């Protein structure tokens, strides 16, 4: 029996992250496929994992078969809204998922959130086996094909500007230093800027 990518990713996320806490379906306002945000709260104490479903329907637009996760410890009402808006923007603008980019405008959609947490954009990056996720979490197999799991991270305006000037590899190096030297949790919305 053939399975859909949504079914494969849902099973993958649930097997690694536990039973979902919440599930919302979003429509972009055009005739495109909807996106879903499935929220998990069991795997990482103090954090919720927001996982996209349906982005695989936009594989031609984003040049990759993949879905995205976002971890956050605060902002539970607004985080899914900001996340799904960034995902729809990516599909409309045909931004390749693998290109280490950020979607700004957090302050335009949620000014109080942006000010409270000093976050201006969502950075999108490829997940690697070295990340602190379960082994094999970065890849999803479905009917003999492979899809990827990407991660998104809230970043400050200073980090966003640094990304524009220096690129994704340089930003990720700064984030890695912040995580190892300063022992900062990169997914925490209270994390200070690394630049």
mmCIF file of N, CA and C in Angstrom, residues 75-172:
data_model
loop_
_atom_site.group_PDB
_atom_site.id
_atom_site.type_symbol
_atom_site.label_atom_id
_atom_site.label_comp_id
_atom_site.label_asym_id
_atom_site.label_seq_id
_atom_site.Cartn_x
_atom_site.Cartn_y
_atom_site.Cartn_z
ATOM 1 N N UNK A 75 6.245 31.751 24.163
ATOM 2 C CA UNK A 75 5.455 32.257 23.043
ATOM 3 C C UNK A 75 4.524 31.246 22.413
ATOM 4 N N UNK A 76 3.939 30.398 23.221
ATOM 5 C CA UNK A 76 3.201 29.241 22.699
ATOM 6 C C UNK A 76 2.005 29.600 21.829
ATOM 7 N N UNK A 77 1.399 30.742 22.048
ATOM 8 C CA UNK A 77 0.235 31.107 21.230
ATOM 9 C C UNK A 77 0.647 31.663 19.874
ATOM 10 N N UNK A 78 1.766 32.364 19.822
ATOM 11 C CA UNK A 78 2.143 33.055 18.589
ATOM 12 C C UNK A 78 3.152 32.272 17.741
ATOM 13 N N UNK A 79 3.912 31.385 18.333
ATOM 14 C CA UNK A 79 4.954 30.665 17.593
ATOM 15 C C UNK A 79 4.401 29.904 16.384
ATOM 16 N N UNK A 80 3.333 29.112 16.514
ATOM 17 C CA UNK A 80 2.826 28.405 15.322
ATOM 18 C C UNK A 80 2.396 29.365 14.207
ATOM 19 N N UNK A 81 1.807 30.495 14.576
ATOM 20 C CA UNK A 81 1.380 31.505 13.607
ATOM 21 C C UNK A 81 2.583 32.065 12.840
ATOM 22 N N UNK A 82 3.634 32.428 13.561
ATOM 23 C CA UNK A 82 4.834 32.955 12.908
ATOM 24 C C UNK A 82 5.492 31.896 12.028
ATOM 25 N N UNK A 83 5.549 30.680 12.528
ATOM 26 C CA UNK A 83 6.170 29.565 11.808
ATOM 27 C C UNK A 83 5.446 29.301 10.490
ATOM 28 N N UNK A 84 4.133 29.158 10.538
ATOM 29 C CA UNK A 84 3.392 28.814 9.320
ATOM 30 C C UNK A 84 3.414 29.974 8.318
ATOM 31 N N UNK A 85 3.421 31.212 8.801
ATOM 32 C CA UNK A 85 3.528 32.347 7.886
ATOM 33 C C UNK A 85 4.864 32.339 7.158
ATOM 34 N N UNK A 86 5.933 32.010 7.865
ATOM 35 C CA UNK A 86 7.248 31.905 7.224
ATOM 36 C C UNK A 86 7.252 30.779 6.195
ATOM 37 N N UNK A 87 6.638 29.648 6.533
ATOM 38 C CA UNK A 87 6.594 28.523 5.594
ATOM 39 C C UNK A 87 5.819 28.880 4.326
ATOM 40 N N UNK A 88 4.685 29.540 4.458
ATOM 41 C CA UNK A 88 3.929 29.949 3.271
ATOM 42 C C UNK A 88 4.723 30.962 2.443
ATOM 43 N N UNK A 89 5.450 31.862 3.105
ATOM 44 C CA UNK A 89 6.281 32.824 2.385
ATOM 45 C C UNK A 89 7.354 32.095 1.568
ATOM 46 N N UNK A 90 7.969 31.087 2.166
ATOM 47 C CA UNK A 90 8.988 30.301 1.474
ATOM 48 C C UNK A 90 8.415 29.662 0.214
ATOM 49 N N UNK A 91 7.213 29.101 0.310
ATOM 50 C CA UNK A 91 6.622 28.442 -0.864
ATOM 51 C C UNK A 91 6.262 29.461 -1.938
ATOM 52 N N UNK A 92 5.729 30.603 -1.542
ATOM 53 C CA UNK A 92 5.353 31.626 -2.531
ATOM 54 C C UNK A 92 6.576 32.209 -3.231
ATOM 55 N N UNK A 93 7.649 32.394 -2.471
ATOM 56 C CA UNK A 93 8.866 32.997 -3.032
ATOM 57 C C UNK A 93 9.804 31.955 -3.655
ATOM 58 N N UNK A 94 9.428 30.685 -3.535
ATOM 59 C CA UNK A 94 10.197 29.583 -4.123
ATOM 60 C C UNK A 94 11.649 29.564 -3.602
ATOM 61 N N UNK A 95 11.792 29.674 -2.295
ATOM 62 C CA UNK A 95 13.107 29.693 -1.655
ATOM 63 C C UNK A 95 13.545 28.253 -1.395
ATOM 64 N N UNK A 96 14.703 27.846 -1.900
ATOM 65 C CA UNK A 96 15.179 26.473 -1.656
ATOM 66 C C UNK A 96 15.426 26.233 -0.169
ATOM 67 N N UNK A 97 14.863 25.148 0.353
ATOM 68 C CA UNK A 97 15.010 24.830 1.775
ATOM 69 C C UNK A 97 16.465 24.687 2.200
ATOM 70 N N UNK A 98 17.303 24.198 1.337
ATOM 71 C CA UNK A 98 18.686 23.907 1.705
ATOM 72 C C UNK A 98 19.609 25.122 1.641
ATOM 73 N N UNK A 99 19.066 26.314 1.450
ATOM 74 C CA UNK A 99 19.923 27.472 1.170
ATOM 75 C C UNK A 99 20.333 28.306 2.383
ATOM 76 N N UNK A 100 20.128 27.861 3.610
ATOM 77 C CA UNK A 100 20.533 28.591 4.814
ATOM 78 C C UNK A 100 20.088 30.054 4.748
ATOM 79 N N UNK A 101 18.840 30.294 5.021
ATOM 80 C CA UNK A 101 18.239 31.614 4.856
ATOM 81 C C UNK A 101 17.388 31.945 6.076
ATOM 82 N N UNK A 102 16.968 33.192 6.153
ATOM 83 C CA UNK A 102 16.068 33.628 7.220
ATOM 84 C C UNK A 102 14.897 34.389 6.613
ATOM 85 N N UNK A 103 13.761 34.266 7.257
ATOM 86 C CA UNK A 103 12.566 35.023 6.887
ATOM 87 C C UNK A 103 12.323 36.029 7.999
ATOM 88 N N UNK A 104 12.465 37.298 7.669
ATOM 89 C CA UNK A 104 12.281 38.366 8.644
ATOM 90 C C UNK A 104 10.820 38.753 8.781
ATOM 91 N N UNK A 105 10.599 39.873 9.428
ATOM 92 C CA UNK A 105 9.250 40.402 9.562
ATOM 93 C C UNK A 105 8.498 39.957 10.797
ATOM 94 N N UNK A 106 9.182 39.351 11.753
ATOM 95 C CA UNK A 106 8.505 38.920 12.976
ATOM 96 C C UNK A 106 7.819 40.109 13.645
ATOM 97 N N UNK A 107 8.484 41.258 13.631
ATOM 98 C CA UNK A 107 7.906 42.439 14.275
ATOM 99 C C UNK A 107 6.633 42.913 13.577
ATOM 100 N N UNK A 108 6.496 42.645 12.286
ATOM 101 C CA UNK A 108 5.284 43.045 11.553
ATOM 102 C C UNK A 108 4.087 42.170 11.904
ATOM 103 N N UNK A 109 4.337 40.923 12.259
ATOM 104 C CA UNK A 109 3.258 39.978 12.578
ATOM 105 C C UNK A 109 2.972 39.899 14.072
ATOM 106 N N UNK A 110 3.990 40.131 14.891
ATOM 107 C CA UNK A 110 3.833 40.000 16.347
ATOM 108 C C UNK A 110 4.831 40.929 17.038
ATOM 109 N N UNK A 111 4.516 42.213 17.049
ATOM 110 C CA UNK A 111 5.439 43.221 17.579
ATOM 111 C C UNK A 111 5.794 42.970 19.045
ATOM 112 N N UNK A 112 4.824 42.613 19.861
ATOM 113 C CA UNK A 112 5.093 42.371 21.286
ATOM 114 C C UNK A 112 6.053 41.197 21.462
ATOM 115 N N UNK A 113 5.840 40.131 20.700
ATOM 116 C CA UNK A 113 6.719 38.959 20.732
ATOM 117 C C UNK A 113 8.140 39.356 20.331
ATOM 118 N N UNK A 114 8.279 40.082 19.230
ATOM 119 C CA UNK A 114 9.598 40.494 18.737
ATOM 120 C C UNK A 114 10.336 41.326 19.778
ATOM 121 N N UNK A 115 9.619 42.241 20.413
ATOM 122 C CA UNK A 115 10.237 43.094 21.430
ATOM 123 C C UNK A 115 10.587 42.307 22.692
ATOM 124 N N UNK A 116 9.671 41.482 23.156
ATOM 125 C CA UNK A 116 9.891 40.727 24.386
ATOM 126 C C UNK A 116 11.105 39.803 24.286
ATOM 127 N N UNK A 117 11.251 39.127 23.151
ATOM 128 C CA UNK A 117 12.307 38.124 23.014
ATOM 129 C C UNK A 117 13.486 38.576 22.149
ATOM 130 N N UNK A 118 13.448 39.800 21.627
ATOM 131 C CA UNK A 118 14.488 40.304 20.731
ATOM 132 C C UNK A 118 14.713 39.334 19.563
ATOM 133 N N UNK A 119 13.616 38.950 18.917
ATOM 134 C CA UNK A 119 13.687 38.048 17.775
ATOM 135 C C UNK A 119 13.033 38.715 16.575
ATOM 136 N N UNK A 120 13.733 38.688 15.445
ATOM 137 C CA UNK A 120 13.279 39.404 14.254
ATOM 138 C C UNK A 120 13.029 38.504 13.059
ATOM 139 N N UNK A 121 13.539 37.260 13.101
ATOM 140 C CA UNK A 121 13.460 36.396 11.921
ATOM 141 C C UNK A 121 13.492 34.935 12.335
ATOM 142 N N UNK A 122 13.111 34.096 11.395
ATOM 143 C CA UNK A 122 13.249 32.649 11.543
ATOM 144 C C UNK A 122 14.325 32.185 10.584
ATOM 145 N N UNK A 123 15.356 31.555 11.132
ATOM 146 C CA UNK A 123 16.463 31.022 10.333
ATOM 147 C C UNK A 123 16.182 29.555 10.028
ATOM 148 N N UNK A 124 16.397 29.153 8.775
ATOM 149 C CA UNK A 124 16.154 27.777 8.343
ATOM 150 C C UNK A 124 17.475 27.126 7.966
ATOM 151 N N UNK A 125 17.693 25.910 8.498
ATOM 152 C CA UNK A 125 18.967 25.222 8.261
ATOM 153 C C UNK A 125 18.745 23.723 8.140
ATOM 154 N N UNK A 126 19.696 23.087 7.521
ATOM 155 C CA UNK A 126 19.659 21.636 7.383
ATOM 156 C C UNK A 126 20.023 21.006 8.714
ATOM 157 N N UNK A 127 19.271 20.016 9.090
ATOM 158 C CA UNK A 127 19.568 19.263 10.301
ATOM 159 C C UNK A 127 20.624 18.222 9.956
ATOM 160 N N UNK A 128 21.546 18.003 10.861
ATOM 161 C CA UNK A 128 22.613 17.030 10.611
ATOM 162 C C UNK A 128 22.626 15.978 11.717
ATOM 163 N N UNK A 129 23.275 14.839 11.462
ATOM 164 C CA UNK A 129 23.354 13.815 12.507
ATOM 165 C C UNK A 129 24.056 14.288 13.776
ATOM 166 N N UNK A 130 24.868 15.350 13.680
ATOM 167 C CA UNK A 130 25.574 15.854 14.861
ATOM 168 C C UNK A 130 24.657 16.632 15.799
ATOM 169 N N UNK A 131 23.509 17.087 15.295
ATOM 170 C CA UNK A 131 22.578 17.816 16.152
ATOM 171 C C UNK A 131 22.066 16.889 17.254
ATOM 172 N N UNK A 132 21.574 17.481 18.321
ATOM 173 C CA UNK A 132 21.153 16.685 19.472
ATOM 174 C C UNK A 132 19.733 16.160 19.321
ATOM 175 N N UNK A 133 19.498 15.459 18.242
ATOM 176 C CA UNK A 133 18.222 14.809 17.990
ATOM 177 C C UNK A 133 18.489 13.314 17.884
ATOM 178 N N UNK A 134 17.452 12.498 17.977
ATOM 179 C CA UNK A 134 17.663 11.049 17.887
ATOM 180 C C UNK A 134 18.354 10.668 16.577
ATOM 181 N N UNK A 135 19.148 9.617 16.629
ATOM 182 C CA UNK A 135 19.851 9.146 15.441
ATOM 183 C C UNK A 135 18.851 8.850 14.326
ATOM 184 N N UNK A 136 19.144 9.346 13.133
ATOM 185 C CA UNK A 136 18.288 9.134 11.979
ATOM 186 C C UNK A 136 17.117 10.083 11.874
ATOM 187 N N UNK A 137 16.990 11.016 12.812
ATOM 188 C CA UNK A 137 15.839 11.923 12.825
ATOM 189 C C UNK A 137 15.822 12.850 11.610
ATOM 190 N N UNK A 138 16.981 13.126 11.032
ATOM 191 C CA UNK A 138 17.087 14.097 9.942
ATOM 192 C C UNK A 138 16.597 13.571 8.593
ATOM 193 N N UNK A 139 16.290 12.270 8.517
ATOM 194 C CA UNK A 139 15.857 11.655 7.256
ATOM 195 C C UNK A 139 14.568 10.860 7.465
ATOM 196 N N UNK A 140 13.706 10.922 6.457
ATOM 197 C CA UNK A 140 12.446 10.181 6.495
ATOM 198 C C UNK A 140 12.351 9.343 5.227
ATOM 199 N N UNK A 141 12.108 8.062 5.404
ATOM 200 C CA UNK A 141 11.925 7.182 4.253
ATOM 201 C C UNK A 141 10.445 6.927 4.044
ATOM 202 N N UNK A 142 10.041 6.953 2.771
ATOM 203 C CA UNK A 142 8.633 6.750 2.428
ATOM 204 C C UNK A 142 8.556 6.055 1.077
ATOM 205 N N UNK A 143 8.087 4.838 1.070
ATOM 206 C CA UNK A 143 7.936 4.064 -0.170
ATOM 207 C C UNK A 143 9.202 4.080 -1.022
ATOM 208 N N UNK A 144 10.345 3.870 -0.388
ATOM 209 C CA UNK A 144 11.609 3.773 -1.111
ATOM 210 C C UNK A 144 12.262 5.097 -1.464
ATOM 211 N N UNK A 145 11.647 6.210 -1.096
ATOM 212 C CA UNK A 145 12.235 7.525 -1.329
ATOM 213 C C UNK A 145 12.618 8.150 0.008
ATOM 214 N N UNK A 146 13.452 9.196 -0.044
ATOM 215 C CA UNK A 146 13.948 9.835 1.179
ATOM 216 C C UNK A 146 13.589 11.311 1.184
ATOM 217 N N UNK A 147 13.101 11.776 2.314
ATOM 218 C CA UNK A 147 12.855 13.189 2.547
ATOM 219 C C UNK A 147 13.729 13.669 3.694
ATOM 220 N N UNK A 148 13.878 14.969 3.812
ATOM 221 C CA UNK A 148 14.743 15.570 4.832
ATOM 222 C C UNK A 148 13.914 16.261 5.916
ATOM 223 N N UNK A 149 14.519 16.396 7.082
ATOM 224 C CA UNK A 149 13.945 17.213 8.153
ATOM 225 C C UNK A 149 14.879 18.406 8.330
ATOM 226 N N UNK A 150 14.313 19.593 8.260
ATOM 227 C CA UNK A 150 15.054 20.834 8.478
ATOM 228 C C UNK A 150 14.657 21.400 9.827
ATOM 229 N N UNK A 151 15.467 22.334 10.299
ATOM 230 C CA UNK A 151 15.161 22.980 11.563
ATOM 231 C C UNK A 151 15.095 24.483 11.363
ATOM 232 N N UNK A 152 14.198 25.122 12.095
ATOM 233 C CA UNK A 152 14.101 26.568 12.093
ATOM 234 C C UNK A 152 14.394 27.073 13.500
ATOM 235 N N UNK A 153 14.912 28.282 13.569
ATOM 236 C CA UNK A 153 15.383 28.855 14.828
ATOM 237 C C UNK A 153 15.110 30.352 14.800
ATOM 238 N N UNK A 154 14.546 30.890 15.867
ATOM 239 C CA UNK A 154 14.359 32.336 15.948
ATOM 240 C C UNK A 154 15.707 33.017 16.162
ATOM 241 N N UNK A 155 15.933 34.101 15.413
ATOM 242 C CA UNK A 155 17.177 34.862 15.551
ATOM 243 C C UNK A 155 16.872 36.352 15.730
ATOM 244 N N UNK A 156 17.843 37.057 16.285
ATOM 245 C CA UNK A 156 17.698 38.493 16.532
ATOM 246 C C UNK A 156 17.953 39.279 15.242
ATOM 247 N N UNK A 157 17.668 40.566 15.289
ATOM 248 C CA UNK A 157 17.951 41.438 14.139
ATOM 249 C C UNK A 157 19.453 41.488 13.866
ATOM 250 N N UNK A 158 20.269 41.543 14.928
ATOM 251 C CA UNK A 158 21.726 41.560 14.738
ATOM 252 C C UNK A 158 22.203 40.268 14.067
ATOM 253 N N UNK A 159 21.644 39.140 14.478
ATOM 254 C CA UNK A 159 22.010 37.861 13.846
ATOM 255 C C UNK A 159 21.532 37.809 12.396
ATOM 256 N N UNK A 160 20.354 38.369 12.140
ATOM 257 C CA UNK A 160 19.829 38.408 10.775
ATOM 258 C C UNK A 160 20.736 39.247 9.875
ATOM 259 N N UNK A 161 21.158 40.390 10.370
ATOM 260 C CA UNK A 161 22.075 41.238 9.595
ATOM 261 C C UNK A 161 23.415 40.532 9.371
ATOM 262 N N UNK A 162 23.915 39.854 10.396
ATOM 263 C CA UNK A 162 25.160 39.097 10.261
ATOM 264 C C UNK A 162 25.003 38.011 9.204
ATOM 265 N N UNK A 163 23.862 37.322 9.187
ATOM 266 C CA UNK A 163 23.591 36.299 8.177
ATOM 267 C C UNK A 163 23.652 36.894 6.776
ATOM 268 N N UNK A 164 23.049 38.051 6.588
ATOM 269 C CA UNK A 164 23.052 38.699 5.272
ATOM 270 C C UNK A 164 24.466 39.051 4.826
ATOM 271 N N UNK A 165 25.301 39.496 5.764
ATOM 272 C CA UNK A 165 26.676 39.894 5.441
ATOM 273 C C UNK A 165 27.608 38.700 5.262
ATOM 274 N N UNK A 166 27.471 37.699 6.146
ATOM 275 C CA UNK A 166 28.496 36.653 6.239
ATOM 276 C C UNK A 166 28.040 35.264 5.805
ATOM 277 N N UNK A 167 26.746 35.050 5.680
ATOM 278 C CA UNK A 167 26.242 33.755 5.223
ATOM 279 C C UNK A 167 25.899 32.795 6.353
ATOM 280 N N UNK A 168 25.228 31.720 5.971
ATOM 281 C CA UNK A 168 24.732 30.741 6.924
ATOM 282 C C UNK A 168 25.809 29.991 7.668
ATOM 283 N N UNK A 169 26.897 29.621 6.978
ATOM 284 C CA UNK A 169 27.961 28.868 7.640
ATOM 285 C C UNK A 169 28.573 29.692 8.775
ATOM 286 N N UNK A 170 28.767 30.991 8.545
ATOM 287 C CA UNK A 170 29.348 31.855 9.572
ATOM 288 C C UNK A 170 28.389 32.019 10.755
ATOM 289 N N UNK A 171 27.092 32.188 10.474
ATOM 290 C CA UNK A 171 26.117 32.302 11.564
ATOM 291 C C UNK A 171 26.066 31.010 12.366
ATOM 292 N N UNK A 172 26.044 29.881 11.694
ATOM 293 C CA UNK A 172 25.981 28.607 12.406
ATOM 294 C C UNK A 172 27.242 28.375 13.248
#
